[in-house]
Amino acid sequence: KAGVTQTPRYLIKTRGQQVTLSCSPISGHRSVSWYQQTPGQGLQFLFEYFSETQRNKGNFPGRFSGRQFSNSRSEMNVSTLELGDSALYLCASSLSPSGSSGGSEQFFGPGTRLTVL
Amino acid sequence: QKEVEQNSGPLSVPEGAIASLNCTYSDRVSQSFFWYRQYSGKSPELIMSIYSNGDKEDGRFTAQLNKASQYVSLLIRDSQPSDSATYLCAPERGKLIFGQGTELSVKP
């Protein structure tokens, strides 16, 4: 079974631009979560989607948004990029959403490395 | 107080020894706990999940959970150089909350 895929793998943008990252979950997984990883802050939760609905959102500004499509693929968008948005953005999928009694184990994709200049 | 605290590394053990990784969390709501391994430049890889108090063994890995003490640990027996990585503890509370990780180095 194919794992979680993320595109693009690497991205260089300049301040003020916007970016869209894509995530395709493991086949059959309906929950997708997004995380930001930086050396200083570690892994931080951005948001989770299940059945096209945002179930939970982390403590990030409104410039960070996401959506999920009917085939469970997800995208996240960052508008008006800032230097501090440079990070590894990770997507993880699971059978069931967080907090479920089973099937909530999350499997990560390879990530998108975003550099903002 | 941080939501999830892990023992600060780097932790260095000789090959064949037991590596002990500890994690404490601040809430009494979390019911599911996960350990991830992350090699440098790679994404996290799920290695253990534990939901009930007590021990759970999977090969060379044993996870221990004590909800009353808000403590979860990971033991790696017969440590190998290939175990050298950062280990992340993640309680689940509607979302995964990650600790800063413990860097493990296994010396041949």
GROMACS .gro file of N, CA, C and O in nm, chain A residues 51-108:
model
  232
   51SER      N    1  -1.342   1.380   0.660
   51SER     CA    2  -1.463   1.389   0.577
   51SER      C    3  -1.491   1.532   0.536
   51SER      O    4  -1.604   1.583   0.550
   52GLU      N    5  -1.388   1.598   0.488
   52GLU     CA    6  -1.396   1.733   0.432
   52GLU      C    7  -1.426   1.842   0.534
   52GLU      O    8  -1.448   1.957   0.496
   53THR      N    9  -1.424   1.807   0.663
   53THR     CA   10  -1.455   1.904   0.768
   53THR      C   11  -1.333   1.925   0.856
   53THR      O   12  -1.267   1.829   0.895
   54GLN      N   13  -1.305   2.050   0.889
   54GLN     CA   14  -1.197   2.077   0.982
   54GLN      C   15  -1.244   2.043   1.123
   54GLN      O   16  -1.340   2.101   1.174
   55ARG      N   17  -1.173   1.952   1.189
   55ARG     CA   18  -1.214   1.907   1.322
   55ARG      C   19  -1.142   1.981   1.433
   55ARG      O   20  -1.192   1.992   1.544
   56ASN      N   21  -1.022   2.025   1.403
   56ASN     CA   22  -0.942   2.087   1.507
   56ASN      C   23  -0.841   2.180   1.441
   56ASN      O   24  -0.800   2.157   1.327
   57LYS      N   25  -0.806   2.285   1.513
   57LYS     CA   26  -0.712   2.382   1.457
   57LYS      C   27  -0.611   2.419   1.563
   57LYS      O   28  -0.647   2.437   1.680
   58GLY      N   29  -0.486   2.430   1.525
   58GLY     CA   30  -0.381   2.470   1.617
   58GLY      C   31  -0.375   2.621   1.631
   58GLY      O   32  -0.455   2.695   1.575
   59ASN      N   33  -0.276   2.665   1.705
   59ASN     CA   34  -0.263   2.807   1.736
   59ASN      C   35  -0.176   2.878   1.633
   59ASN      O   36  -0.065   2.923   1.663
   60PHE      N   37  -0.228   2.888   1.514
   60PHE     CA   38  -0.157   2.956   1.406
   60PHE      C   39  -0.246   3.068   1.352
   60PHE      O   40  -0.369   3.061   1.362
   61PRO      N   41  -0.184   3.172   1.294
   61PRO     CA   42  -0.266   3.283   1.242
   61PRO      C   43  -0.352   3.240   1.124
   61PRO      O   44  -0.331   3.135   1.064
   62GLY      N   45  -0.449   3.324   1.093
   62GLY     CA   46  -0.544   3.294   0.987
   62GLY      C   47  -0.481   3.284   0.849
   62GLY      O   48  -0.548   3.239   0.754
   63ARG      N   49  -0.354   3.325   0.837
   63ARG     CA   50  -0.286   3.311   0.706
   63ARG      C   51  -0.271   3.163   0.668
   63ARG      O   52  -0.249   3.132   0.551
   64PHE      N   53  -0.281   3.078   0.767
   64PHE     CA   54  -0.269   2.934   0.743
   64PHE      C   55  -0.411   2.877   0.730
   64PHE      O   56  -0.493   2.892   0.821
   65SER      N   57  -0.437   2.814   0.619
   65SER     CA   58  -0.570   2.755   0.599
   65SER      C   59  -0.554   2.622   0.527
   65SER      O   60  -0.447   2.591   0.472
   66GLY      N   61  -0.660   2.547   0.527
   66GLY     CA   62  -0.654   2.418   0.460
   66GLY      C   63  -0.790   2.377   0.411
   66GLY      O   64  -0.892   2.445   0.436
   67ARG      N   65  -0.792   2.266   0.341
   67ARG     CA   66  -0.918   2.208   0.299
   67ARG      C   67  -0.894   2.061   0.265
   67ARG      O   68  -0.781   2.018   0.244
   68GLN      N   69  -1.005   1.988   0.259
   68GLN     CA   70  -0.996   1.848   0.222
   68GLN      C   71  -1.101   1.821   0.116
   68GLN      O   72  -1.214   1.872   0.124
   69PHE      N   73  -1.065   1.739   0.021
   69PHE     CA   74  -1.155   1.707  -0.089
   69PHE      C   75  -1.228   1.575  -0.064
   69PHE      O   76  -1.193   1.501   0.029
   70SER      N   77  -1.324   1.545  -0.147
   70SER     CA   78  -1.406   1.425  -0.126
   70SER      C   79  -1.324   1.296  -0.139
   70SER      O   80  -1.364   1.193  -0.085
   71ASN      N   81  -1.210   1.301  -0.206
   71ASN     CA   82  -1.125   1.181  -0.216
   71ASN      C   83  -1.022   1.176  -0.103
   71ASN      O   84  -0.928   1.098  -0.108
   72SER      N   85  -1.040   1.260  -0.002
   72SER     CA   86  -0.956   1.271   0.119
   72SER      C   87  -0.825   1.343   0.097
   72SER      O   88  -0.755   1.371   0.196
   73ARG      N   89  -0.790   1.375  -0.025
   73ARG     CA   90  -0.670   1.456  -0.047
   73ARG      C   91  -0.688   1.592   0.020
   73ARG      O   92  -0.801   1.642   0.032
   74SER      N   93  -0.578   1.647   0.065
   74SER     CA   94  -0.587   1.774   0.138
   74SER      C   95  -0.484   1.874   0.084
   74SER      O   96  -0.379   1.835   0.030
   75GLU      N   97  -0.517   1.997   0.098
   75GLU     CA   98  -0.425   2.105   0.065
   75GLU      C   99  -0.417   2.202   0.182
   75GLU      O  100  -0.516   2.219   0.255
   76MET      N  101  -0.300   2.261   0.199
   76MET     CA  102  -0.292   2.372   0.293
   76MET      C  103  -0.234   2.492   0.220
   76MET      O  104  -0.155   2.477   0.126
   77ASN      N  105  -0.278   2.607   0.259
   77ASN     CA  106  -0.238   2.731   0.195
   77ASN      C  107  -0.182   2.826   0.300
   77ASN      O  108  -0.235   2.836   0.411
   78VAL      N  109  -0.075   2.892   0.265
   78VAL     CA  110  -0.022   2.997   0.351
   78VAL      C  111  -0.015   3.124   0.266
   78VAL      O  112   0.049   3.126   0.160
   79SER      N  113  -0.084   3.226   0.312
   79SER     CA  114  -0.084   3.352   0.239
   79SER      C  115   0.013   3.451   0.304
   79SER      O  116   0.052   3.434   0.420
   80THR      N  117   0.053   3.550   0.229
   80THR     CA  118   0.141   3.657   0.278
   80THR      C  119   0.256   3.598   0.360
   80THR      O  120   0.270   3.620   0.480
   81LEU      N  121   0.337   3.521   0.293
   81LEU     CA  122   0.445   3.450   0.359
   81LEU      C  123   0.540   3.542   0.434
   81LEU      O  124   0.571   3.653   0.390
   82GLU      N  125   0.584   3.494   0.549
   82GLU     CA  126   0.682   3.564   0.632
   82GLU      C  127   0.807   3.476   0.644
   82GLU      O  128   0.800   3.354   0.625
   83LEU      N  129   0.919   3.539   0.678
   83LEU     CA  130   1.043   3.463   0.691
   83LEU      C  131   1.027   3.348   0.790
   83LEU      O  132   1.079   3.239   0.771
   84GLY      N  133   0.952   3.373   0.897
   84GLY     CA  134   0.933   3.273   1.001
   84GLY      C  135   0.850   3.153   0.958
   84GLY      O  136   0.838   3.057   1.034
   85ASP      N  137   0.793   3.159   0.839
   85ASP     CA  138   0.716   3.045   0.790
   85ASP      C  139   0.806   2.938   0.729
   85ASP      O  140   0.759   2.830   0.693
   86SER      N  141   0.934   2.968   0.716
   86SER     CA  142   1.028   2.868   0.666
   86SER      C  143   1.029   2.749   0.760
   86SER      O  144   1.055   2.764   0.881
   87ALA      N  145   0.999   2.632   0.708
   87ALA     CA  146   0.983   2.515   0.794
   87ALA      C  147   0.962   2.391   0.707
   87ALA      O  148   0.948   2.401   0.586
   88LEU      N  149   0.959   2.278   0.775
   88LEU     CA  150   0.917   2.154   0.712
   88LEU      C  151   0.769   2.135   0.744
   88LEU      O  152   0.730   2.134   0.861
   89TYR      N  153   0.688   2.124   0.642
   89TYR     CA  154   0.544   2.104   0.662
   89TYR      C  155   0.512   1.957   0.636
   89TYR      O  156   0.537   1.904   0.528
   90LEU      N  157   0.456   1.896   0.739
   90LEU     CA  158   0.429   1.754   0.736
   90LEU      C  159   0.280   1.727   0.737
   90LEU      O  160   0.204   1.791   0.809
   91CYS      N  161   0.243   1.630   0.658
   91CYS     CA  162   0.106   1.584   0.653
   91CYS      C  163   0.104   1.442   0.708
   91CYS      O  164   0.198   1.364   0.685
   92ALA      N  165   0.000   1.409   0.783
   92ALA     CA  166  -0.014   1.274   0.836
   92ALA      C  167  -0.156   1.226   0.814
   92ALA      O  168  -0.251   1.305   0.825
   93SER      N  169  -0.172   1.098   0.781
   93SER     CA  170  -0.308   1.046   0.762
   93SER      C  171  -0.336   0.933   0.860
   93SER      O  172  -0.244   0.866   0.910
   94SER      N  173  -0.464   0.914   0.887
   94SER     CA  174  -0.508   0.806   0.974
   94SER      C  175  -0.644   0.758   0.929
   94SER      O  176  -0.717   0.830   0.859
   95LEU      N  177  -0.679   0.636   0.970
   95LEU     CA  178  -0.810   0.580   0.935
   95LEU      C  179  -0.921   0.664   0.997
   95LEU      O  180  -1.019   0.700   0.931
   96SER      N  181  -0.903   0.692   1.126
   96SER     CA  182  -1.005   0.762   1.202
   96SER      C  183  -0.948   0.892   1.256
   96SER      O  184  -0.826   0.907   1.266
   97PRO      N  185  -1.033   0.986   1.292
   97PRO     CA  186  -0.980   1.112   1.344
   97PRO      C  187  -0.924   1.097   1.485
   97PRO      O  188  -0.948   0.997   1.553
   98SER      N  189  -0.845   1.195   1.526
   98SER     CA  190  -0.788   1.196   1.660
   98SER      C  191  -0.899   1.183   1.764
   98SER      O  192  -1.007   1.240   1.748
   99GLY      N  193  -0.868   1.109   1.869
   99GLY     CA  194  -0.965   1.093   1.975
   99GLY      C  195  -1.057   0.974   1.957
   99GLY      O  196  -1.134   0.941   2.047
  100SER      N  197  -1.048   0.908   1.842
  100SER     CA  198  -1.130   0.789   1.819
  100SER      C  199  -1.079   0.674   1.904
  100SER      O  200  -0.962   0.670   1.943
  101SER      N  201  -1.166   0.577   1.929
  101SER     CA  202  -1.126   0.464   2.013
  101SER      C  203  -1.031   0.370   1.941
  101SER      O  204  -0.968   0.286   2.002
  102GLY      N  205  -1.016   0.385   1.813
  102GLY     CA  206  -0.921   0.303   1.739
  102GLY      C  207  -0.897   0.361   1.601
  102GLY      O  208  -0.979   0.438   1.551
  103GLY      N  209  -0.784   0.323   1.542
  103GLY     CA  210  -0.757   0.368   1.406
  103GLY      C  211  -0.706   0.509   1.393
  103GLY      O  212  -0.703   0.565   1.283
  104SER      N  213  -0.665   0.569   1.507
  104SER     CA  214  -0.621   0.709   1.498
  104SER      C  215  -0.470   0.722   1.485
  104SER      O  216  -0.417   0.833   1.490
  105GLU      N  217  -0.400   0.610   1.468
  105GLU     CA  218  -0.254   0.619   1.449
  105GLU      C  219  -0.225   0.699   1.323
  105GLU      O  220  -0.283   0.671   1.218
  106GLN      N  221  -0.137   0.795   1.336
  106GLN     CA  222  -0.106   0.883   1.224
  106GLN      C  223   0.025   0.843   1.158
  106GLN      O  224   0.124   0.817   1.226
  107PHE      N  225   0.023   0.843   1.025
  107PHE     CA  226   0.140   0.807   0.945
  107PHE      C  227   0.179   0.929   0.861
  107PHE      O  228   0.094   0.985   0.790
  108PHE      N  229   0.304   0.965   0.872
  108PHE     CA  230   0.351   1.088   0.811
  108PHE      C  231   0.401   1.070   0.668
  108PHE      O  232   0.458   0.966   0.632
   0.00000   0.00000   0.00000
